[in-house]
GROMACS .gro file of C-alpha atoms in nm:
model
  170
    1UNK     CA    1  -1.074  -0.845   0.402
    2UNK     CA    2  -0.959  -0.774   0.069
    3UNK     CA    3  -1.244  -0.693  -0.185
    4UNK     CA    4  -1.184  -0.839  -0.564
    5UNK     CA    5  -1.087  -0.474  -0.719
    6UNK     CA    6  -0.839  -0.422  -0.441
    7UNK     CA    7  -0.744  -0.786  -0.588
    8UNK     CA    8  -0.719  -0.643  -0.929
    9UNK     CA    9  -0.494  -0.349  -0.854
   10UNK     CA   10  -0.212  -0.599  -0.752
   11UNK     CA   11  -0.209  -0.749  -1.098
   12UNK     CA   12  -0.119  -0.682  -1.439
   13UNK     CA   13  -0.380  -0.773  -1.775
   14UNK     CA   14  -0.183  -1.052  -1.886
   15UNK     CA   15  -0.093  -1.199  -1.571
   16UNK     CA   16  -0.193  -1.580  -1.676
   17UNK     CA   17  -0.060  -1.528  -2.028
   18UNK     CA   18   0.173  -1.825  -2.063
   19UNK     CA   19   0.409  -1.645  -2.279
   20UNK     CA   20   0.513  -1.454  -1.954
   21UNK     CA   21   0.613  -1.705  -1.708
   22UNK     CA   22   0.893  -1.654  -1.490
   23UNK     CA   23   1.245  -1.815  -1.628
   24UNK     CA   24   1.299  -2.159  -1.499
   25UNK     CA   25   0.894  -2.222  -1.490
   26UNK     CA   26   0.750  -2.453  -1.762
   27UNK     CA   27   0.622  -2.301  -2.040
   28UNK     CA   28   0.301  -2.397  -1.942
   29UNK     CA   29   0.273  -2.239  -1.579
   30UNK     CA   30   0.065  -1.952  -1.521
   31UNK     CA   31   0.014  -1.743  -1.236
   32UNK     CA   32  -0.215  -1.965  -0.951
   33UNK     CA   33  -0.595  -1.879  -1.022
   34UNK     CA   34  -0.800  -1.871  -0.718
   35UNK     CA   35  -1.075  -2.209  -0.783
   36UNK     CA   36  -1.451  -2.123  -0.810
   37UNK     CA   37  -1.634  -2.276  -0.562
   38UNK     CA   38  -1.765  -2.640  -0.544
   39UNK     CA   39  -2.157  -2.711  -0.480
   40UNK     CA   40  -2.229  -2.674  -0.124
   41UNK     CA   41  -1.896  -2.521  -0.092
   42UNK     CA   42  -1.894  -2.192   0.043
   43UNK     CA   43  -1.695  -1.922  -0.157
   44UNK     CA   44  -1.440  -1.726   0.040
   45UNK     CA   45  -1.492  -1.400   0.209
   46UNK     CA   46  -1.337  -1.213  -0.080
   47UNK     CA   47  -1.569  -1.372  -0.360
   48UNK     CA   48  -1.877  -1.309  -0.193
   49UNK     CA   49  -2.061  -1.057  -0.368
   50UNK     CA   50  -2.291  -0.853  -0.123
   51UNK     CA   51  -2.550  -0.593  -0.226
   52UNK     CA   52  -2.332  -0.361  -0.161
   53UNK     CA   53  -2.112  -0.464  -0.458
   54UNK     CA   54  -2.331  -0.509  -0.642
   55UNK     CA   55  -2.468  -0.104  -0.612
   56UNK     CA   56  -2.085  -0.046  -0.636
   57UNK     CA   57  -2.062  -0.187  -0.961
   58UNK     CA   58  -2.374  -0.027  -1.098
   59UNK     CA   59  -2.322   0.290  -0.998
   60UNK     CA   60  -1.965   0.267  -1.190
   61UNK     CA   61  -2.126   0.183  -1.560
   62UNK     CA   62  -2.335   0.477  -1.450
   63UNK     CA   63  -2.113   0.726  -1.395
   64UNK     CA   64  -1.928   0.561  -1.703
   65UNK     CA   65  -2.165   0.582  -1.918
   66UNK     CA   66  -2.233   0.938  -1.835
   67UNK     CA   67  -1.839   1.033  -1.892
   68UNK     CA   68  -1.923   0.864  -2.260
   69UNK     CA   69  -2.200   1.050  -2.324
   70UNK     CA   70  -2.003   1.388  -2.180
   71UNK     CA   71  -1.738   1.328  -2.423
   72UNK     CA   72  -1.921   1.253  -2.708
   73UNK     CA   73  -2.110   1.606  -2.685
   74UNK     CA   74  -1.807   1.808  -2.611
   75UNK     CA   75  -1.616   1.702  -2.908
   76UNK     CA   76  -1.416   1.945  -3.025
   77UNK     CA   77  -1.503   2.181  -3.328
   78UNK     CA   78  -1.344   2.178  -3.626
   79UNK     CA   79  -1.070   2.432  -3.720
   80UNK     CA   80  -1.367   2.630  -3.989
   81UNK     CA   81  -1.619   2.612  -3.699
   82UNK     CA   82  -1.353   2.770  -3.466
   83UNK     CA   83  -1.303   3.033  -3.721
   84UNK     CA   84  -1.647   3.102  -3.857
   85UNK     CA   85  -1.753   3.149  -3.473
   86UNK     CA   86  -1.488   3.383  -3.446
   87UNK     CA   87  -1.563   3.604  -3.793
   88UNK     CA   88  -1.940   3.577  -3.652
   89UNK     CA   89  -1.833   3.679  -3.288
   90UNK     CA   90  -1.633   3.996  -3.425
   91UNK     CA   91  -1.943   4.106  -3.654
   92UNK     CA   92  -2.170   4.122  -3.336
   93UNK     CA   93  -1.864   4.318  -3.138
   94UNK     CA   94  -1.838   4.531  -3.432
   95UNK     CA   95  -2.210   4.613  -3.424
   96UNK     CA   96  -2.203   4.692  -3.082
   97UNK     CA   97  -1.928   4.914  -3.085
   98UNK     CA   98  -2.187   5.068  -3.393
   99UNK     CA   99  -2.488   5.082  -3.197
  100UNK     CA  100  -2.249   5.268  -2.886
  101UNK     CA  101  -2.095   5.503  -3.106
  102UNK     CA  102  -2.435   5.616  -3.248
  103UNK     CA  103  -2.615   5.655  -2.944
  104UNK     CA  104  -2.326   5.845  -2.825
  105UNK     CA  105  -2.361   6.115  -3.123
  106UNK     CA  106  -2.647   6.315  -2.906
  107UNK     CA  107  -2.739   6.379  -2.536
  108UNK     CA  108  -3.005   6.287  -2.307
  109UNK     CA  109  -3.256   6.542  -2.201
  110UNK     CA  110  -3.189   6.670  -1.841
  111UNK     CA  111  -3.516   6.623  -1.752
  112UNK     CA  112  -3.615   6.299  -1.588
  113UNK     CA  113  -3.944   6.186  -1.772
  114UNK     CA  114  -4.151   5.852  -1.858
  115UNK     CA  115  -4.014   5.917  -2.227
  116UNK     CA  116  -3.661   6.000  -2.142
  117UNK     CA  117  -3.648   5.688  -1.924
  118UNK     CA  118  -3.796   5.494  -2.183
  119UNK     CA  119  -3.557   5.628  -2.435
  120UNK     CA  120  -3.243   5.499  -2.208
  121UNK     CA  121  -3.385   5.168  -2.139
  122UNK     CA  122  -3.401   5.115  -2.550
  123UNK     CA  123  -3.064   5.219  -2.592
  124UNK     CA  124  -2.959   4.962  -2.353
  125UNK     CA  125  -3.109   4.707  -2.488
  126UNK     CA  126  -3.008   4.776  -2.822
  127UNK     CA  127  -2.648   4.778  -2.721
  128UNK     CA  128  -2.691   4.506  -2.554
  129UNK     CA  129  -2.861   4.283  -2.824
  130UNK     CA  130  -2.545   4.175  -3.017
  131UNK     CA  131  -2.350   4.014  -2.749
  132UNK     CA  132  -2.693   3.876  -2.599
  133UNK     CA  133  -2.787   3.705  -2.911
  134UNK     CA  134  -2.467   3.562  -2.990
  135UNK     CA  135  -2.356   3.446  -2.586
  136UNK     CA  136  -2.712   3.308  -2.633
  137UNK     CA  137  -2.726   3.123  -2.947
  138UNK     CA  138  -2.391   2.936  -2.818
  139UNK     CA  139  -2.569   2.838  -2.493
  140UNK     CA  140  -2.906   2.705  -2.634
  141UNK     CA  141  -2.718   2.561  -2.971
  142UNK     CA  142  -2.480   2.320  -2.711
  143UNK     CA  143  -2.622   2.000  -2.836
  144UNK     CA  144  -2.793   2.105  -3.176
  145UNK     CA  145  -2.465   2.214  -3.337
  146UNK     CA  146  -2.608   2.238  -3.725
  147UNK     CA  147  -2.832   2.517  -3.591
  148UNK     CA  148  -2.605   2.724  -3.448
  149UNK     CA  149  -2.473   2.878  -3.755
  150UNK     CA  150  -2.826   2.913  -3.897
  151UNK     CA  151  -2.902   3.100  -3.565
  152UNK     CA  152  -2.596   3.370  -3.551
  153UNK     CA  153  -2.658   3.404  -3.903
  154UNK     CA  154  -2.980   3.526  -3.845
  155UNK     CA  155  -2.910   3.738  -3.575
  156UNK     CA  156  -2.615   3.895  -3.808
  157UNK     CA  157  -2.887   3.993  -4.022
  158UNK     CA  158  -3.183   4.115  -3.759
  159UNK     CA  159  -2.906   4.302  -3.572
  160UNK     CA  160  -2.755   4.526  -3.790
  161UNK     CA  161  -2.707   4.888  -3.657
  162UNK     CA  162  -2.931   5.051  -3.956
  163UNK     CA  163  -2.899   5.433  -3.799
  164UNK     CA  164  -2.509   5.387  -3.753
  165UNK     CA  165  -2.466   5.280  -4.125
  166UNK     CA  166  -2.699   5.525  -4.258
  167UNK     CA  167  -2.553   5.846  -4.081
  168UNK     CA  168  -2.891   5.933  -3.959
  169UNK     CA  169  -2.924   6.076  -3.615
  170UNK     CA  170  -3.143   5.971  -3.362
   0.00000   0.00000   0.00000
């Protein structure tokens, strides 16, 4: 049994269009339409439409719907977006490269203690921060885009590697 989309793959959109009949055919002679059924006529095996179908066909405006909706909040960014992300995503390398190369001026005491340990552990994190912040404001700004700027913005300012710029030593 053929089913009606397996129908509609053997066909062209325009198929009945009476501008495209065959040469030698009247002008008016379009390709044979299958009849609906008459009442108390039964429709062929092909036209029935089961359940089945019927869940087909929904579950296709679903998932087209949802390819819609996909595209419509991946659209691409704009050529200043691209490059103010980029000026913004340099400024947080930049200050991490600042926070590394300050916290590299000094050693670590030898000596394993609670304040030593605690010492390391805020170094890390403060390395860390930049490219935190910034791989972070990109993954909860996805579908807020206006606030995304606001946000590295901020962080640009809150992040800035004060000891580094300063000359001080830790």
């Amino acid at each position: 049994m053929s089913d009606a989309r397996d129908d509609e793959a053997l066909g062209w959109a325009g198929d009945d269009d009476p501008t495209l009949a065959p040469e030698g055919a009247p002008a008016g002679a379009a390709a044979p339409r299958a009849r609906a059924p008459r009442r108390g006529e039964t429709a062929p095996a092909a036209a029935r439409r089961t359940v089945l179908d019927e869940a087909e066909d929904a579950e296709d405006r679903a998932a087209e719907r949802e390819l819609e909706e996909a595209e419509r909040a991946s659209a691409q960014l704009s050529s200043a977006a691209l490059i103010g992300l980029g000026v913004l995503g340099g400024v947080y390398l930049l200050y991490t490269i600042g926070w590394i190369v300050f916290f590299s001026r000094y050693e670590l005491a030898i000596d394993v203690t609670f304040g030593v340990f605690s010492d390391l552990i805020a170094r890390t994190l403060a390395i860390a921060a930049a490219p935190l912040w910034f791989v972070a404001t990109l993954l909860i700004t996805q579908r807020r885009r206006r606030y995304r700027f606001l946000w590295l913005v901020i962080g640009v300012l809150v992040l800035i590697p004060w000891p580094f710029l300063i000359g001080g030593t830790a």
